[in-house]
Amino acid sequence: AYKIPSASLTDHNLLRYARRTGKPLVISTGMSTMEEIRAAVKVVGSENLIITHCTSTYPCEPEELNLRMIPTLRDEFPCPIGYSGHEVGLVPPQVAVALGACMIERHLTLDRAMWGSDQAASVEPSGFERLVKYVRTAEASLGDGVKRVYESEKTSLTKLRRVNS
């Protein structure tokens, strides 16, 4: 796949060139309006496309993550929606998954104290390992939306249920 960074979302010549390769595209949406996102999707189409919600601030404050954009994008565009995060911490990617993100992008660094505009918002290898574990737990926790009594609940059911109508 080719990743189109937020800074290039409005470069329609680049988008057309990338689409002509036939490879899947991932387009980040930081610094962009809905109109700009719609225009980019119109250029590339929605086939083999993942749109990642993003706020291009390094690091980004939680109040500006606006993770509810994930379902908004999912409702508007017939393609998978992901999340590209630049926050400090590991909670927002888990929330993004709970809101329907199909992929998570985080910058990786060897040392967050290194020089660079995004180092403070990047994840070190040990943090990345935890991030993957937490995201996988979030995915597993979502379930399938079908209410059932699990085998593991049956002891509690027998012990705690007061009345069976």
PDB file of N, CA and C in Angstrom, residues 80-128:
ATOM      1  N   PRO A  80     -12.935   1.268   4.540  1.00  0.00           N
ATOM      2  CA  PRO A  80     -12.502   1.163   5.939  1.00  0.00           C
ATOM      3  C   PRO A  80     -11.915   2.485   6.446  1.00  0.00           C
ATOM      4  N   ILE A  81     -12.103   2.718   7.747  1.00  0.00           N
ATOM      5  CA  ILE A  81     -11.594   3.925   8.394  1.00  0.00           C
ATOM      6  C   ILE A  81     -10.613   3.509   9.485  1.00  0.00           C
ATOM      7  N   GLY A  82      -9.473   4.171   9.516  1.00  0.00           N
ATOM      8  CA  GLY A  82      -8.465   3.911  10.534  1.00  0.00           C
ATOM      9  C   GLY A  82      -8.207   5.149  11.367  1.00  0.00           C
ATOM     10  N   TYR A  83      -7.155   5.065  12.177  1.00  0.00           N
ATOM     11  CA  TYR A  83      -6.782   6.175  13.052  1.00  0.00           C
ATOM     12  C   TYR A  83      -5.274   6.352  13.027  1.00  0.00           C
ATOM     13  N   SER A  84      -4.838   7.574  12.787  1.00  0.00           N
ATOM     14  CA  SER A  84      -3.428   7.939  12.833  1.00  0.00           C
ATOM     15  C   SER A  84      -3.246   8.894  13.997  1.00  0.00           C
ATOM     16  N   GLY A  85      -2.588   8.438  15.059  1.00  0.00           N
ATOM     17  CA  GLY A  85      -2.516   9.210  16.291  1.00  0.00           C
ATOM     18  C   GLY A  85      -1.169   9.844  16.546  1.00  0.00           C
ATOM     19  N   HIS A  86      -1.222  11.030  17.153  1.00  0.00           N
ATOM     20  CA  HIS A  86      -0.007  11.754  17.529  1.00  0.00           C
ATOM     21  C   HIS A  86      -0.086  12.217  18.980  1.00  0.00           C
ATOM     22  N   GLU A  87      -0.804  11.482  19.788  1.00  0.00           N
ATOM     23  CA  GLU A  87      -0.996  11.842  21.179  1.00  0.00           C
ATOM     24  C   GLU A  87       0.080  11.193  22.049  1.00  0.00           C
ATOM     25  N   VAL A  88       0.145  11.646  23.297  1.00  0.00           N
ATOM     26  CA  VAL A  88       0.972  10.982  24.295  1.00  0.00           C
ATOM     27  C   VAL A  88       0.065   9.969  24.981  1.00  0.00           C
ATOM     28  N   GLY A  89       0.522   8.741  25.133  1.00  0.00           N
ATOM     29  CA  GLY A  89      -0.275   7.729  25.809  1.00  0.00           C
ATOM     30  C   GLY A  89      -0.841   6.704  24.855  1.00  0.00           C
ATOM     31  N   LEU A  90      -1.461   5.691  25.442  1.00  0.00           N
ATOM     32  CA  LEU A  90      -1.908   4.532  24.674  1.00  0.00           C
ATOM     33  C   LEU A  90      -3.419   4.321  24.703  1.00  0.00           C
ATOM     34  N   VAL A  91      -4.164   5.175  25.379  1.00  0.00           N
ATOM     35  CA  VAL A  91      -5.614   4.997  25.482  1.00  0.00           C
ATOM     36  C   VAL A  91      -6.348   5.340  24.182  1.00  0.00           C
ATOM     37  N   PRO A  92      -6.060   6.459  23.525  1.00  0.00           N
ATOM     38  CA  PRO A  92      -6.842   6.820  22.337  1.00  0.00           C
ATOM     39  C   PRO A  92      -6.906   5.752  21.240  1.00  0.00           C
ATOM     40  N   PRO A  93      -5.837   5.022  20.941  1.00  0.00           N
ATOM     41  CA  PRO A  93      -5.987   3.974  19.923  1.00  0.00           C
ATOM     42  C   PRO A  93      -7.007   2.898  20.311  1.00  0.00           C
ATOM     43  N   GLN A  94      -7.109   2.608  21.610  1.00  0.00           N
ATOM     44  CA  GLN A  94      -8.098   1.627  22.051  1.00  0.00           C
ATOM     45  C   GLN A  94      -9.511   2.162  21.837  1.00  0.00           C
ATOM     46  N   VAL A  95      -9.704   3.437  22.126  1.00  0.00           N
ATOM     47  CA  VAL A  95     -11.001   4.071  21.896  1.00  0.00           C
ATOM     48  C   VAL A  95     -11.309   4.084  20.401  1.00  0.00           C
ATOM     49  N   ALA A  96     -10.283   4.371  19.597  1.00  0.00           N
ATOM     50  CA  ALA A  96     -10.473   4.388  18.140  1.00  0.00           C
ATOM     51  C   ALA A  96     -10.966   3.036  17.642  1.00  0.00           C
ATOM     52  N   VAL A  97     -10.389   1.962  18.157  1.00  0.00           N
ATOM     53  CA  VAL A  97     -10.828   0.615  17.773  1.00  0.00           C
ATOM     54  C   VAL A  97     -12.276   0.400  18.205  1.00  0.00           C
ATOM     55  N   ALA A  98     -12.617   0.830  19.416  1.00  0.00           N
ATOM     56  CA  ALA A  98     -13.997   0.680  19.895  1.00  0.00           C
ATOM     57  C   ALA A  98     -14.977   1.464  19.022  1.00  0.00           C
ATOM     58  N   LEU A  99     -14.497   2.541  18.405  1.00  0.00           N
ATOM     59  CA  LEU A  99     -15.350   3.349  17.529  1.00  0.00           C
ATOM     60  C   LEU A  99     -15.330   2.874  16.083  1.00  0.00           C
ATOM     61  N   GLY A 100     -14.591   1.796  15.812  1.00  0.00           N
ATOM     62  CA  GLY A 100     -14.638   1.209  14.480  1.00  0.00           C
ATOM     63  C   GLY A 100     -13.387   1.321  13.640  1.00  0.00           C
ATOM     64  N   ALA A 101     -12.301   1.857  14.178  1.00  0.00           N
ATOM     65  CA  ALA A 101     -11.068   1.954  13.389  1.00  0.00           C
ATOM     66  C   ALA A 101     -10.555   0.559  13.045  1.00  0.00           C
ATOM     67  N   CYS A 102     -10.203   0.368  11.779  1.00  0.00           N
ATOM     68  CA  CYS A 102      -9.727  -0.937  11.314  1.00  0.00           C
ATOM     69  C   CYS A 102      -8.203  -1.025  11.335  1.00  0.00           C
ATOM     70  N   MET A 103      -7.528   0.099  11.487  1.00  0.00           N
ATOM     71  CA  MET A 103      -6.072   0.103  11.583  1.00  0.00           C
ATOM     72  C   MET A 103      -5.646   1.276  12.454  1.00  0.00           C
ATOM     73  N   ILE A 104      -4.482   1.126  13.054  1.00  0.00           N
ATOM     74  CA  ILE A 104      -3.906   2.173  13.891  1.00  0.00           C
ATOM     75  C   ILE A 104      -2.527   2.499  13.348  1.00  0.00           C
ATOM     76  N   GLU A 105      -2.253   3.778  13.203  1.00  0.00           N
ATOM     77  CA  GLU A 105      -0.912   4.233  12.826  1.00  0.00           C
ATOM     78  C   GLU A 105      -0.359   5.084  13.960  1.00  0.00           C
ATOM     79  N   ARG A 106       0.819   4.743  14.416  1.00  0.00           N
ATOM     80  CA  ARG A 106       1.541   5.562  15.390  1.00  0.00           C
ATOM     81  C   ARG A 106       2.978   5.664  14.933  1.00  0.00           C
ATOM     82  N   HIS A 107       3.588   6.811  15.177  1.00  0.00           N
ATOM     83  CA  HIS A 107       5.002   6.975  14.871  1.00  0.00           C
ATOM     84  C   HIS A 107       5.810   6.232  15.925  1.00  0.00           C
ATOM     85  N   LEU A 108       6.891   5.615  15.496  1.00  0.00           N
ATOM     86  CA  LEU A 108       7.764   4.838  16.369  1.00  0.00           C
ATOM     87  C   LEU A 108       9.098   5.559  16.487  1.00  0.00           C
ATOM     88  N   THR A 109       9.655   5.600  17.694  1.00  0.00           N
ATOM     89  CA  THR A 109      10.958   6.217  17.917  1.00  0.00           C
ATOM     90  C   THR A 109      11.771   5.349  18.860  1.00  0.00           C
ATOM     91  N   LEU A 110      13.065   5.482  18.793  1.00  0.00           N
ATOM     92  CA  LEU A 110      13.930   4.779  19.737  1.00  0.00           C
ATOM     93  C   LEU A 110      13.996   5.514  21.066  1.00  0.00           C
ATOM     94  N   ASP A 111      13.764   6.830  21.038  1.00  0.00           N
ATOM     95  CA  ASP A 111      13.853   7.636  22.252  1.00  0.00           C
ATOM     96  C   ASP A 111      13.006   8.894  22.071  1.00  0.00           C
ATOM     97  N   ARG A 112      11.988   9.058  22.895  1.00  0.00           N
ATOM     98  CA  ARG A 112      11.084  10.201  22.758  1.00  0.00           C
ATOM     99  C   ARG A 112      11.766  11.530  23.054  1.00  0.00           C
ATOM    100  N   ALA A 113      12.957  11.494  23.661  1.00  0.00           N
ATOM    101  CA  ALA A 113      13.697  12.727  23.947  1.00  0.00           C
ATOM    102  C   ALA A 113      14.560  13.173  22.765  1.00  0.00           C
ATOM    103  N   MET A 114      14.606  12.371  21.710  1.00  0.00           N
ATOM    104  CA  MET A 114      15.399  12.736  20.538  1.00  0.00           C
ATOM    105  C   MET A 114      14.849  14.007  19.901  1.00  0.00           C
ATOM    106  N   TRP A 115      15.694  14.675  19.104  1.00  0.00           N
ATOM    107  CA  TRP A 115      15.280  15.881  18.395  1.00  0.00           C
ATOM    108  C   TRP A 115      14.331  15.504  17.265  1.00  0.00           C
ATOM    109  N   GLY A 116      13.343  16.322  17.034  1.00  0.00           N
ATOM    110  CA  GLY A 116      12.416  16.109  15.927  1.00  0.00           C
ATOM    111  C   GLY A 116      11.026  16.567  16.305  1.00  0.00           C
ATOM    112  N   SER A 117      10.254  16.955  15.308  1.00  0.00           N
ATOM    113  CA  SER A 117       8.938  17.538  15.575  1.00  0.00           C
ATOM    114  C   SER A 117       7.936  16.542  16.129  1.00  0.00           C
ATOM    115  N   ASP A 118       8.122  15.256  15.872  1.00  0.00           N
ATOM    116  CA  ASP A 118       7.112  14.289  16.321  1.00  0.00           C
ATOM    117  C   ASP A 118       7.631  13.300  17.356  1.00  0.00           C
ATOM    118  N   GLN A 119       8.847  13.478  17.855  1.00  0.00           N
ATOM    119  CA  GLN A 119       9.396  12.508  18.814  1.00  0.00           C
ATOM    120  C   GLN A 119       8.547  12.398  20.081  1.00  0.00           C
ATOM    121  N   ALA A 120       8.111  13.532  20.624  1.00  0.00           N
ATOM    122  CA  ALA A 120       7.336  13.513  21.869  1.00  0.00           C
ATOM    123  C   ALA A 120       6.004  12.804  21.699  1.00  0.00           C
ATOM    124  N   ALA A 121       5.488  12.752  20.484  1.00  0.00           N
ATOM    125  CA  ALA A 121       4.204  12.101  20.212  1.00  0.00           C
ATOM    126  C   ALA A 121       4.391  10.684  19.697  1.00  0.00           C
ATOM    127  N   SER A 122       5.624  10.229  19.624  1.00  0.00           N
ATOM    128  CA  SER A 122       5.909   8.891  19.105  1.00  0.00           C
ATOM    129  C   SER A 122       5.926   7.874  20.236  1.00  0.00           C
ATOM    130  N   VAL A 123       5.934   6.612  19.875  1.00  0.00           N
ATOM    131  CA  VAL A 123       5.923   5.521  20.845  1.00  0.00           C
ATOM    132  C   VAL A 123       7.254   4.780  20.742  1.00  0.00           C
ATOM    133  N   GLU A 124       7.865   4.518  21.889  1.00  0.00           N
ATOM    134  CA  GLU A 124       9.094   3.728  21.926  1.00  0.00           C
ATOM    135  C   GLU A 124       8.735   2.255  21.759  1.00  0.00           C
ATOM    136  N   PRO A 125       9.697   1.400  21.402  1.00  0.00           N
ATOM    137  CA  PRO A 125       9.385  -0.015  21.138  1.00  0.00           C
ATOM    138  C   PRO A 125       8.605  -0.712  22.254  1.00  0.00           C
ATOM    139  N   SER A 126       8.964  -0.476  23.513  1.00  0.00           N
ATOM    140  CA  SER A 126       8.229  -1.139  24.604  1.00  0.00           C
ATOM    141  C   SER A 126       6.787  -0.633  24.673  1.00  0.00           C
ATOM    142  N   GLY A 127       6.593   0.660  24.423  1.00  0.00           N
ATOM    143  CA  GLY A 127       5.240   1.209  24.393  1.00  0.00           C
ATOM    144  C   GLY A 127       4.446   0.682  23.215  1.00  0.00           C
ATOM    145  N   PHE A 128       5.122   0.488  22.090  1.00  0.00           N
ATOM    146  CA  PHE A 128       4.448  -0.049  20.908  1.00  0.00           C
ATOM    147  C   PHE A 128       3.965  -1.475  21.175  1.00  0.00           C
TER     148      PHE A 128
END
